[in-house]
mmCIF file of C-alpha atoms in Angstrom:
data_model
loop_
_atom_site.group_PDB
_atom_site.id
_atom_site.type_symbol
_atom_site.label_atom_id
_atom_site.label_comp_id
_atom_site.label_asym_id
_atom_site.label_seq_id
_atom_site.Cartn_x
_atom_site.Cartn_y
_atom_site.Cartn_z
ATOM 1 C CA MET A 913 123.391 228.452 -66.618
ATOM 2 C CA PRO A 914 123.367 232.130 -67.257
ATOM 3 C CA ALA A 915 122.810 234.285 -64.142
ATOM 4 C CA GLU A 916 120.068 235.989 -65.953
ATOM 5 C CA GLN A 917 118.374 232.527 -66.885
ATOM 6 C CA ARG A 918 118.629 231.417 -63.422
ATOM 7 C CA ALA A 919 117.214 234.618 -62.008
ATOM 8 C CA GLN A 920 114.108 234.105 -64.300
ATOM 9 C CA ILE A 921 113.652 230.616 -62.746
ATOM 10 C CA ASP A 922 114.007 232.060 -59.237
ATOM 11 C CA ALA A 923 111.628 234.775 -59.663
ATOM 12 C CA ALA A 924 109.181 232.225 -60.831
ATOM 13 C CA VAL A 925 109.525 230.131 -57.989
ATOM 14 C CA SER A 926 109.679 232.744 -55.422
ATOM 15 C CA ASN A 927 106.196 232.889 -54.290
ATOM 16 C CA VAL A 928 105.341 229.314 -54.682
ATOM 17 C CA PRO A 929 104.528 227.468 -51.221
ATOM 18 C CA PHE A 930 106.711 224.750 -50.255
ATOM 19 C CA ALA A 931 108.761 225.115 -53.521
ATOM 20 C CA ARG A 932 112.023 223.531 -51.887
ATOM 21 C CA GLY A 933 112.653 220.368 -49.975
ATOM 22 C CA PHE A 934 111.275 216.821 -50.664
ATOM 23 C CA MET A 935 111.083 215.442 -46.963
ATOM 24 C CA TRP A 936 108.246 216.841 -44.807
ATOM 25 C CA LEU A 937 106.341 216.100 -41.662
ATOM 26 C CA ALA A 938 102.711 216.960 -41.380
ATOM 27 C CA ARG A 939 101.148 217.017 -37.888
ATOM 28 C CA LYS A 940 97.646 217.403 -36.692
ATOM 29 C CA GLY A 941 97.117 216.581 -32.879
ATOM 30 C CA ASP A 942 98.567 213.282 -32.530
ATOM 31 C CA GLN A 943 98.194 212.478 -36.330
ATOM 32 C CA LYS A 944 101.358 212.224 -38.317
ATOM 33 C CA ILE A 945 102.187 211.892 -41.782
ATOM 34 C CA THR A 946 105.684 211.642 -43.032
ATOM 35 C CA ILE A 947 105.935 212.702 -46.673
ATOM 36 C CA VAL A 948 108.662 212.142 -49.166
ATOM 37 C CA GLY A 949 108.480 213.608 -52.755
ATOM 38 C CA THR A 950 110.148 210.998 -54.837
ATOM 39 C CA TYR A 951 112.323 210.719 -57.857
ATOM 40 C CA HIS A 952 111.036 207.897 -60.159
ATOM 41 C CA PHE A 953 114.340 206.926 -61.464
ATOM 42 C CA PRO A 954 117.343 204.948 -60.062
ATOM 43 C CA ASP A 955 120.177 206.921 -58.330
ATOM 44 C CA PRO A 956 122.874 205.836 -55.775
ATOM 45 C CA ARG A 957 121.890 209.158 -53.543
ATOM 46 C CA HIS A 958 118.506 207.323 -52.967
ATOM 47 C CA GLN A 959 120.320 205.472 -50.173
ATOM 48 C CA LYS A 960 120.857 208.475 -48.093
ATOM 49 C CA THR A 961 117.241 209.335 -48.218
ATOM 50 C CA MET A 962 116.185 205.635 -47.230
ATOM 51 C CA LEU A 963 118.325 206.086 -44.087
ATOM 52 C CA ARG A 964 116.609 209.234 -43.285
ATOM 53 C CA ILE A 965 113.097 207.942 -43.713
ATOM 54 C CA LEU A 966 113.663 204.455 -41.949
ATOM 55 C CA PRO A 967 112.648 205.643 -38.359
ATOM 56 C CA ALA A 968 109.435 206.965 -39.854
ATOM 57 C CA LEU A 969 108.833 203.651 -41.541
ATOM 58 C CA ARG A 970 109.483 201.877 -38.296
ATOM 59 C CA ASP A 971 106.441 203.774 -36.764
ATOM 60 C CA ALA A 972 104.168 203.796 -39.606
ATOM 61 C CA ALA A 973 101.064 201.716 -39.801
ATOM 62 C CA VAL A 974 100.913 202.090 -43.626
ATOM 63 C CA LEU A 975 103.154 203.289 -46.612
ATOM 64 C CA TYR A 976 101.047 205.117 -49.286
ATOM 65 C CA VAL A 977 102.495 205.247 -52.791
ATOM 66 C CA GLU A 978 100.761 206.344 -56.183
ATOM 67 C CA ALA A 979 100.349 202.754 -57.352
ATOM 68 C CA GLY A 980 101.183 199.752 -54.941
ATOM 69 C CA PRO A 981 102.332 196.182 -56.217
ATOM 70 C CA GLU A 982 98.764 195.309 -56.567
ATOM 71 C CA GLU A 983 97.913 198.342 -58.619
ATOM 72 C CA GLU A 984 101.086 197.840 -60.854
ATOM 73 C CA ALA A 985 100.083 194.152 -61.761
ATOM 74 C CA LYS A 986 96.738 195.212 -62.909
ATOM 75 C CA LEU A 987 98.274 197.859 -65.114
ATOM 76 C CA THR A 988 100.678 195.375 -66.479
ATOM 77 C CA THR A 989 97.808 192.886 -67.146
ATOM 78 C CA ALA A 990 95.666 195.574 -68.795
ATOM 79 C CA LEU A 991 98.236 196.712 -71.158
ATOM 80 C CA GLU A 992 98.999 193.027 -72.148
ATOM 81 C CA ARG A 993 95.300 192.442 -72.944
ATOM 82 C CA ASP A 994 94.494 195.664 -74.390
ATOM 83 C CA PRO A 995 97.057 197.377 -76.694
ATOM 84 C CA ASP A 996 94.667 200.088 -77.537
ATOM 85 C CA LEU A 997 95.345 201.628 -74.127
ATOM 86 C CA MET A 998 98.598 202.939 -75.568
ATOM 87 C CA VAL A 999 97.907 202.625 -79.361
ATOM 88 C CA ASP A 1000 95.268 204.214 -81.592
ATOM 89 C CA ALA A 1001 94.900 202.068 -84.393
ATOM 90 C CA ARG A 1002 92.030 203.838 -86.115
ATOM 91 C CA GLY A 1003 92.634 207.725 -86.014
ATOM 92 C CA PRO A 1004 94.920 209.755 -87.881
ATOM 93 C CA THR A 1005 98.580 208.985 -87.205
ATOM 94 C CA LEU A 1006 101.090 211.304 -85.795
ATOM 95 C CA PRO A 1007 102.859 212.013 -88.960
ATOM 96 C CA GLU A 1008 99.472 213.157 -90.352
ATOM 97 C CA ARG A 1009 99.012 215.469 -87.085
ATOM 98 C CA LEU A 1010 102.411 217.067 -86.944
ATOM 99 C CA ASN A 1011 104.366 218.950 -89.700
ATOM 100 C CA ASP A 1012 107.480 217.238 -91.283
ATOM 101 C CA LYS A 1013 109.904 218.748 -89.150
ATOM 102 C CA GLU A 1014 108.156 218.022 -86.050
ATOM 103 C CA TRP A 1015 107.588 214.205 -87.148
ATOM 104 C CA GLN A 1016 111.151 214.061 -88.094
ATOM 105 C CA ALA A 1017 112.255 215.404 -84.599
ATOM 106 C CA LEU A 1018 109.836 212.980 -82.936
ATOM 107 C CA SER A 1019 110.685 209.812 -84.787
ATOM 108 C CA GLU A 1020 114.419 210.196 -84.116
ATOM 109 C CA ALA A 1021 113.822 210.894 -80.422
ATOM 110 C CA MET A 1022 111.593 207.922 -80.029
ATOM 111 C CA ALA A 1023 114.192 205.870 -82.117
ATOM 112 C CA ALA A 1024 116.761 206.664 -79.534
ATOM 113 C CA ARG A 1025 114.332 205.285 -76.789
ATOM 114 C CA GLY A 1026 114.141 202.151 -78.626
ATOM 115 C CA MET A 1027 110.678 202.722 -80.576
ATOM 116 C CA PRO A 1028 110.657 202.272 -84.331
ATOM 117 C CA ALA A 1029 108.711 205.080 -86.296
ATOM 118 C CA ALA A 1030 106.097 202.679 -87.539
ATOM 119 C CA VAL A 1031 105.172 201.994 -83.872
ATOM 120 C CA THR A 1032 105.464 205.735 -82.914
ATOM 121 C CA SER A 1033 103.002 206.789 -85.416
ATOM 122 C CA ARG A 1034 100.236 205.088 -83.991
ATOM 123 C CA LEU A 1035 100.916 205.842 -80.212
ATOM 124 C CA ARG A 1036 98.584 208.062 -78.214
ATOM 125 C CA PRO A 1037 99.963 211.436 -77.892
ATOM 126 C CA TRP A 1038 99.897 211.409 -74.044
ATOM 127 C CA TYR A 1039 102.163 208.322 -73.955
ATOM 128 C CA VAL A 1040 104.606 209.682 -76.655
ATOM 129 C CA SER A 1041 104.835 212.983 -74.279
ATOM 130 C CA MET A 1042 105.771 211.005 -71.197
ATOM 131 C CA MET A 1043 108.317 208.752 -73.300
ATOM 132 C CA LEU A 1044 110.106 212.022 -74.253
ATOM 133 C CA GLY A 1045 110.516 212.887 -70.727
ATOM 134 C CA ILE A 1046 112.659 209.595 -70.119
ATOM 135 C CA SER A 1047 116.190 210.105 -71.418
ATOM 136 C CA PRO A 1048 117.574 207.257 -73.601
ATOM 137 C CA CYS A 1049 120.164 206.679 -70.613
ATOM 138 C CA MET A 1050 117.245 205.993 -68.359
ATOM 139 C CA MET A 1051 115.481 203.980 -70.688
ATOM 140 C CA THR A 1052 118.618 201.750 -71.048
ATOM 141 C CA GLN A 1053 118.762 201.378 -67.282
ATOM 142 C CA MET A 1054 114.988 200.488 -67.165
ATOM 143 C CA GLN A 1055 115.607 197.825 -69.950
ATOM 144 C CA LYS A 1056 118.575 196.392 -67.862
ATOM 145 C CA GLY A 1057 116.144 196.007 -64.872
ATOM 146 C CA MET A 1058 117.688 198.848 -62.814
ATOM 147 C CA ASP A 1059 114.330 200.426 -62.025
ATOM 148 C CA ASP A 1060 114.577 200.908 -58.260
ATOM 149 C CA GLY A 1061 113.595 204.588 -58.090
ATOM 150 C CA LEU A 1062 112.637 206.013 -54.631
ATOM 151 C CA ASP A 1063 109.083 204.719 -54.764
ATOM 152 C CA GLN A 1064 110.128 201.051 -55.577
ATOM 153 C CA LEU A 1065 112.837 201.241 -52.677
ATOM 154 C CA LEU A 1066 110.045 202.333 -50.350
ATOM 155 C CA VAL A 1067 107.739 199.746 -51.191
ATOM 156 C CA GLU A 1068 110.439 196.923 -50.861
ATOM 157 C CA LYS A 1069 111.683 198.540 -47.304
ATOM 158 C CA ALA A 1070 107.956 198.480 -46.493
ATOM 159 C CA GLN A 1071 107.428 194.683 -47.607
ATOM 160 C CA GLU A 1072 110.710 193.818 -45.836
ATOM 161 C CA MET A 1073 109.284 195.431 -42.580
ATOM 162 C CA ASN A 1074 105.863 193.950 -42.894
ATOM 163 C CA ILE A 1075 104.153 197.410 -43.314
ATOM 164 C CA PRO A 1076 101.185 197.307 -45.548
ATOM 165 C CA VAL A 1077 101.505 199.116 -48.807
ATOM 166 C CA ALA A 1078 98.411 200.956 -50.188
ATOM 167 C CA SER A 1079 97.805 202.701 -53.316
ATOM 168 C CA LEU A 1080 96.604 206.469 -53.545
ATOM 169 C CA GLU A 1081 94.839 205.894 -56.815
ATOM 170 C CA PRO A 1082 93.619 203.066 -58.866
ATOM 171 C CA TRP A 1083 95.564 201.352 -61.573
ATOM 172 C CA ASP A 1084 93.846 203.113 -64.656
ATOM 173 C CA THR A 1085 94.615 206.636 -63.427
ATOM 174 C CA VAL A 1086 97.157 207.072 -66.208
ATOM 175 C CA PHE A 1087 94.447 206.497 -68.856
ATOM 176 C CA THR A 1088 91.828 208.850 -67.549
ATOM 177 C CA LEU A 1089 94.106 211.921 -66.995
ATOM 178 C CA PHE A 1090 93.707 213.114 -70.510
ATOM 179 C CA ASP A 1091 90.360 211.800 -71.456
ATOM 180 C CA ASP A 1092 88.969 215.530 -71.820
ATOM 181 C CA LEU A 1093 91.702 216.820 -74.013
ATOM 182 C CA THR A 1094 90.935 218.345 -77.278
ATOM 183 C CA PRO A 1095 92.926 216.881 -80.474
ATOM 184 C CA GLU A 1096 94.918 220.109 -80.358
ATOM 185 C CA GLN A 1097 95.685 219.863 -76.872
ATOM 186 C CA GLU A 1098 97.048 216.294 -77.278
ATOM 187 C CA ILE A 1099 99.469 217.505 -80.036
ATOM 188 C CA GLY A 1100 100.424 220.367 -78.071
ATOM 189 C CA MET A 1101 101.670 218.020 -75.228
ATOM 190 C CA ILE A 1102 104.176 216.559 -77.938
ATOM 191 C CA ARG A 1103 105.251 219.808 -79.147
ATOM 192 C CA THR A 1104 105.912 221.222 -75.532
ATOM 193 C CA SER A 1105 107.913 217.926 -74.914
ATOM 194 C CA LEU A 1106 109.917 217.660 -77.982
ATOM 195 C CA PRO A 1107 112.654 220.506 -76.935
ATOM 196 C CA VAL A 1108 113.341 218.342 -73.853
ATOM 197 C CA ALA A 1109 114.025 215.074 -76.206
ATOM 198 C CA ASN A 1110 116.987 217.081 -77.936
ATOM 199 C CA HIS A 1111 119.181 216.924 -74.983
ATOM 200 C CA ALA A 1112 117.258 214.479 -72.760
ATOM 201 C CA ASP A 1113 120.476 213.016 -71.071
ATOM 202 C CA ASP A 1114 121.737 216.302 -70.059
ATOM 203 C CA TYR A 1115 118.173 217.263 -68.907
ATOM 204 C CA GLY A 1116 117.893 214.028 -66.860
ATOM 205 C CA VAL A 1117 121.176 215.119 -65.036
ATOM 206 C CA THR A 1118 120.077 218.420 -64.377
ATOM 207 C CA LEU A 1119 116.707 217.291 -63.108
ATOM 208 C CA GLY A 1120 118.221 214.619 -60.800
ATOM 209 C CA ASP A 1121 120.998 217.337 -59.428
ATOM 210 C CA ALA A 1122 117.927 219.791 -58.781
ATOM 211 C CA TYR A 1123 115.782 217.213 -57.060
ATOM 212 C CA PHE A 1124 118.509 216.068 -54.567
ATOM 213 C CA ASP A 1125 119.442 219.766 -53.924
ATOM 214 C CA GLY A 1126 115.695 220.132 -52.963
ATOM 215 C CA ASP A 1127 115.169 222.613 -55.681
ATOM 216 C CA ILE A 1128 111.959 221.051 -56.629
ATOM 217 C CA TRP A 1129 109.681 223.578 -58.355
ATOM 218 C CA ALA A 1130 112.481 224.894 -60.103
ATOM 219 C CA ILE A 1131 112.583 221.691 -62.069
ATOM 220 C CA TRP A 1132 108.987 222.657 -63.327
ATOM 221 C CA GLU A 1133 109.989 226.176 -64.348
ATOM 222 C CA PHE A 1134 113.196 225.028 -65.880
ATOM 223 C CA GLY A 1135 110.922 223.157 -68.262
ATOM 224 C CA ARG A 1136 108.805 226.139 -69.146
ATOM 225 C CA PHE A 1137 111.755 228.443 -69.950
ATOM 226 C CA ASP A 1138 113.343 225.933 -71.736
ATOM 227 C CA ALA A 1139 110.280 225.494 -74.029
ATOM 228 C CA TYR A 1140 110.110 229.348 -74.351
ATOM 229 C CA ARG A 1141 113.630 229.164 -75.860
ATOM 230 C CA ASN A 1142 113.756 225.945 -77.917
ATOM 231 C CA SER A 1143 110.123 225.048 -79.082
ATOM 232 C CA GLU A 1144 108.379 226.726 -81.794
ATOM 233 C CA MET A 1145 105.465 227.594 -79.825
ATOM 234 C CA GLY A 1146 104.650 231.210 -78.509
ATOM 235 C CA ARG A 1147 104.983 231.889 -74.718
ATOM 236 C CA GLU A 1148 101.142 232.094 -74.392
ATOM 237 C CA GLU A 1149 100.688 228.609 -75.976
ATOM 238 C CA VAL A 1150 103.710 227.121 -73.758
ATOM 239 C CA ASP A 1151 101.913 228.480 -70.579
ATOM 240 C CA SER A 1152 98.554 227.267 -71.615
ATOM 241 C CA MET A 1153 99.797 223.432 -72.319
ATOM 242 C CA LEU A 1154 101.811 223.540 -69.086
ATOM 243 C CA ASN A 1155 99.021 225.031 -66.979
ATOM 244 C CA MET A 1156 96.781 222.304 -68.548
ATOM 245 C CA ALA A 1157 99.526 219.656 -67.869
ATOM 246 C CA GLN A 1158 99.740 220.688 -64.056
ATOM 247 C CA VAL A 1159 95.972 220.550 -63.685
ATOM 248 C CA GLN A 1160 95.598 217.170 -65.193
ATOM 249 C CA MET A 1161 98.478 215.382 -63.878
ATOM 250 C CA MET A 1162 99.101 217.185 -60.425
ATOM 251 C CA ASP A 1163 96.275 219.413 -59.090
ATOM 252 C CA ARG A 1164 93.389 216.983 -59.564
ATOM 253 C CA ARG A 1165 95.410 214.001 -58.279
ATOM 254 C CA ASN A 1166 96.430 215.980 -55.198
ATOM 255 C CA GLN A 1167 93.192 216.969 -54.437
ATOM 256 C CA SER A 1168 92.069 213.116 -54.417
ATOM 257 C CA TRP A 1169 94.803 211.915 -52.312
ATOM 258 C CA ILE A 1170 94.073 214.110 -49.242
ATOM 259 C CA ALA A 1171 91.139 212.195 -48.189
ATOM 260 C CA PRO A 1172 92.862 208.735 -47.839
ATOM 261 C CA LEU A 1173 95.850 210.281 -46.430
ATOM 262 C CA THR A 1174 94.109 212.036 -43.795
ATOM 263 C CA LYS A 1175 91.775 209.144 -42.870
ATOM 264 C CA ALA A 1176 94.864 206.602 -42.856
ATOM 265 C CA ALA A 1177 96.590 209.049 -40.228
ATOM 266 C CA ALA A 1178 93.394 209.176 -38.150
ATOM 267 C CA ASP A 1179 93.291 205.427 -38.087
ATOM 268 C CA ALA A 1180 97.075 205.181 -37.342
ATOM 269 C CA ALA A 1181 96.814 207.680 -34.561
ATOM 270 C CA ARG A 1182 94.103 205.539 -32.577
ATOM 271 C CA ARG A 1183 96.783 202.765 -32.675
ATOM 272 C CA GLY A 1184 99.771 204.909 -31.747
ATOM 273 C CA LYS A 1185 101.247 204.801 -35.178
ATOM 274 C CA SER A 1186 101.675 207.222 -38.065
ATOM 275 C CA VAL A 1187 101.573 207.149 -41.821
ATOM 276 C CA VAL A 1188 104.358 207.397 -44.436
ATOM 277 C CA ALA A 1189 103.575 208.598 -47.964
ATOM 278 C CA GLY A 1190 105.808 208.588 -51.112
ATOM 279 C CA PHE A 1191 104.752 210.117 -54.461
ATOM 280 C CA GLY A 1192 106.386 212.319 -57.200
ATOM 281 C CA ALA A 1193 108.153 215.367 -55.761
ATOM 282 C CA LEU A 1194 106.272 217.730 -58.003
ATOM 283 C CA HIS A 1195 103.130 216.974 -56.120
ATOM 284 C CA LEU A 1196 104.393 218.840 -53.153
ATOM 285 C CA PRO A 1197 104.833 222.701 -54.073
ATOM 286 C CA GLY A 1198 102.109 225.069 -54.948
ATOM 287 C CA GLU A 1199 98.643 226.385 -53.862
ATOM 288 C CA ASN A 1200 97.293 222.993 -55.117
ATOM 289 C CA GLY A 1201 100.068 220.967 -53.941
ATOM 290 C CA VAL A 1202 99.811 218.148 -51.295
ATOM 291 C CA LEU A 1203 101.450 220.245 -48.508
ATOM 292 C CA ARG A 1204 99.303 223.327 -49.115
ATOM 293 C CA LEU A 1205 95.997 221.424 -49.329
ATOM 294 C CA LEU A 1206 96.938 219.804 -45.845
ATOM 295 C CA GLU A 1207 97.860 223.105 -44.248
ATOM 296 C CA LYS A 1208 94.459 224.344 -45.292
ATOM 297 C CA GLN A 1209 92.980 221.579 -43.334
ATOM 298 C CA GLY A 1210 94.708 222.433 -40.212
ATOM 299 C CA TRP A 1211 97.967 220.272 -40.537
ATOM 300 C CA THR A 1212 101.185 221.821 -39.545
ATOM 301 C CA ILE A 1213 103.783 221.182 -42.165
ATOM 302 C CA ALA A 1214 107.516 221.247 -41.302
ATOM 303 C CA PRO A 1215 110.714 220.145 -43.100
ATOM 304 C CA LEU A 1216 111.918 216.670 -41.939
ATOM 305 C CA ARG A 1217 115.366 217.283 -40.560
#
């Protein structure tokens, strides 16, 4: 990466609380929460993280994740019963909502992920946007059953150790995140995501390396500057879409997670135990990140050594 480009990202990250690191310990009196920011895709480097988190799991009364096995099972059942959750069979198609160049780029990107254009044309924009963030290589791994991202590894280890696994949010959260978006904002999500799709495998390697280097919020800002350079959207439009995505996908959820985490920590402390929580690493940094929200409630936050 050119030094000037890296300097722009560093400047954007410099004042963000808890921008670096993905393993943290939150303390408040005798209450403890070990927090692991996860990377959702398989990677052999997760094994080192699992070794580091093992002592905390041995002490844990409960493991909290975004969606535990019960919630994932409910989601799978709902998708099988109601295709409309991901497919819009009645509204205008995506080729009708995008210009010809955008639709061509989108259909090619989705074909690389195993999705025919006829199917893509009817998918809901939020789902398309998420699909574009998964590289074709990652899709191949998932289709072969290689889906053991760090979240799943934590769940499997907790089950092996007979530690209860709890969910931070209900199974249908993903369907409610974007309920209040305008049609323009929905399509804006696709337009912001398209530049990533053009080099998604390279992007995936960059994302993974940044994660394991602990360069967490730089991942988000890298996406912003990439969209500045490679999308057809102006800077103000890119910023507006990313700010909206941050509020919808991270900030609101972060705020809703604090109560269950702190209650579980208080309950665990009464038994001489602690809590382990694992969720996407981008939920950690920022004024509205989980770590800062806990800090505002009197918790002491320190990197896990």
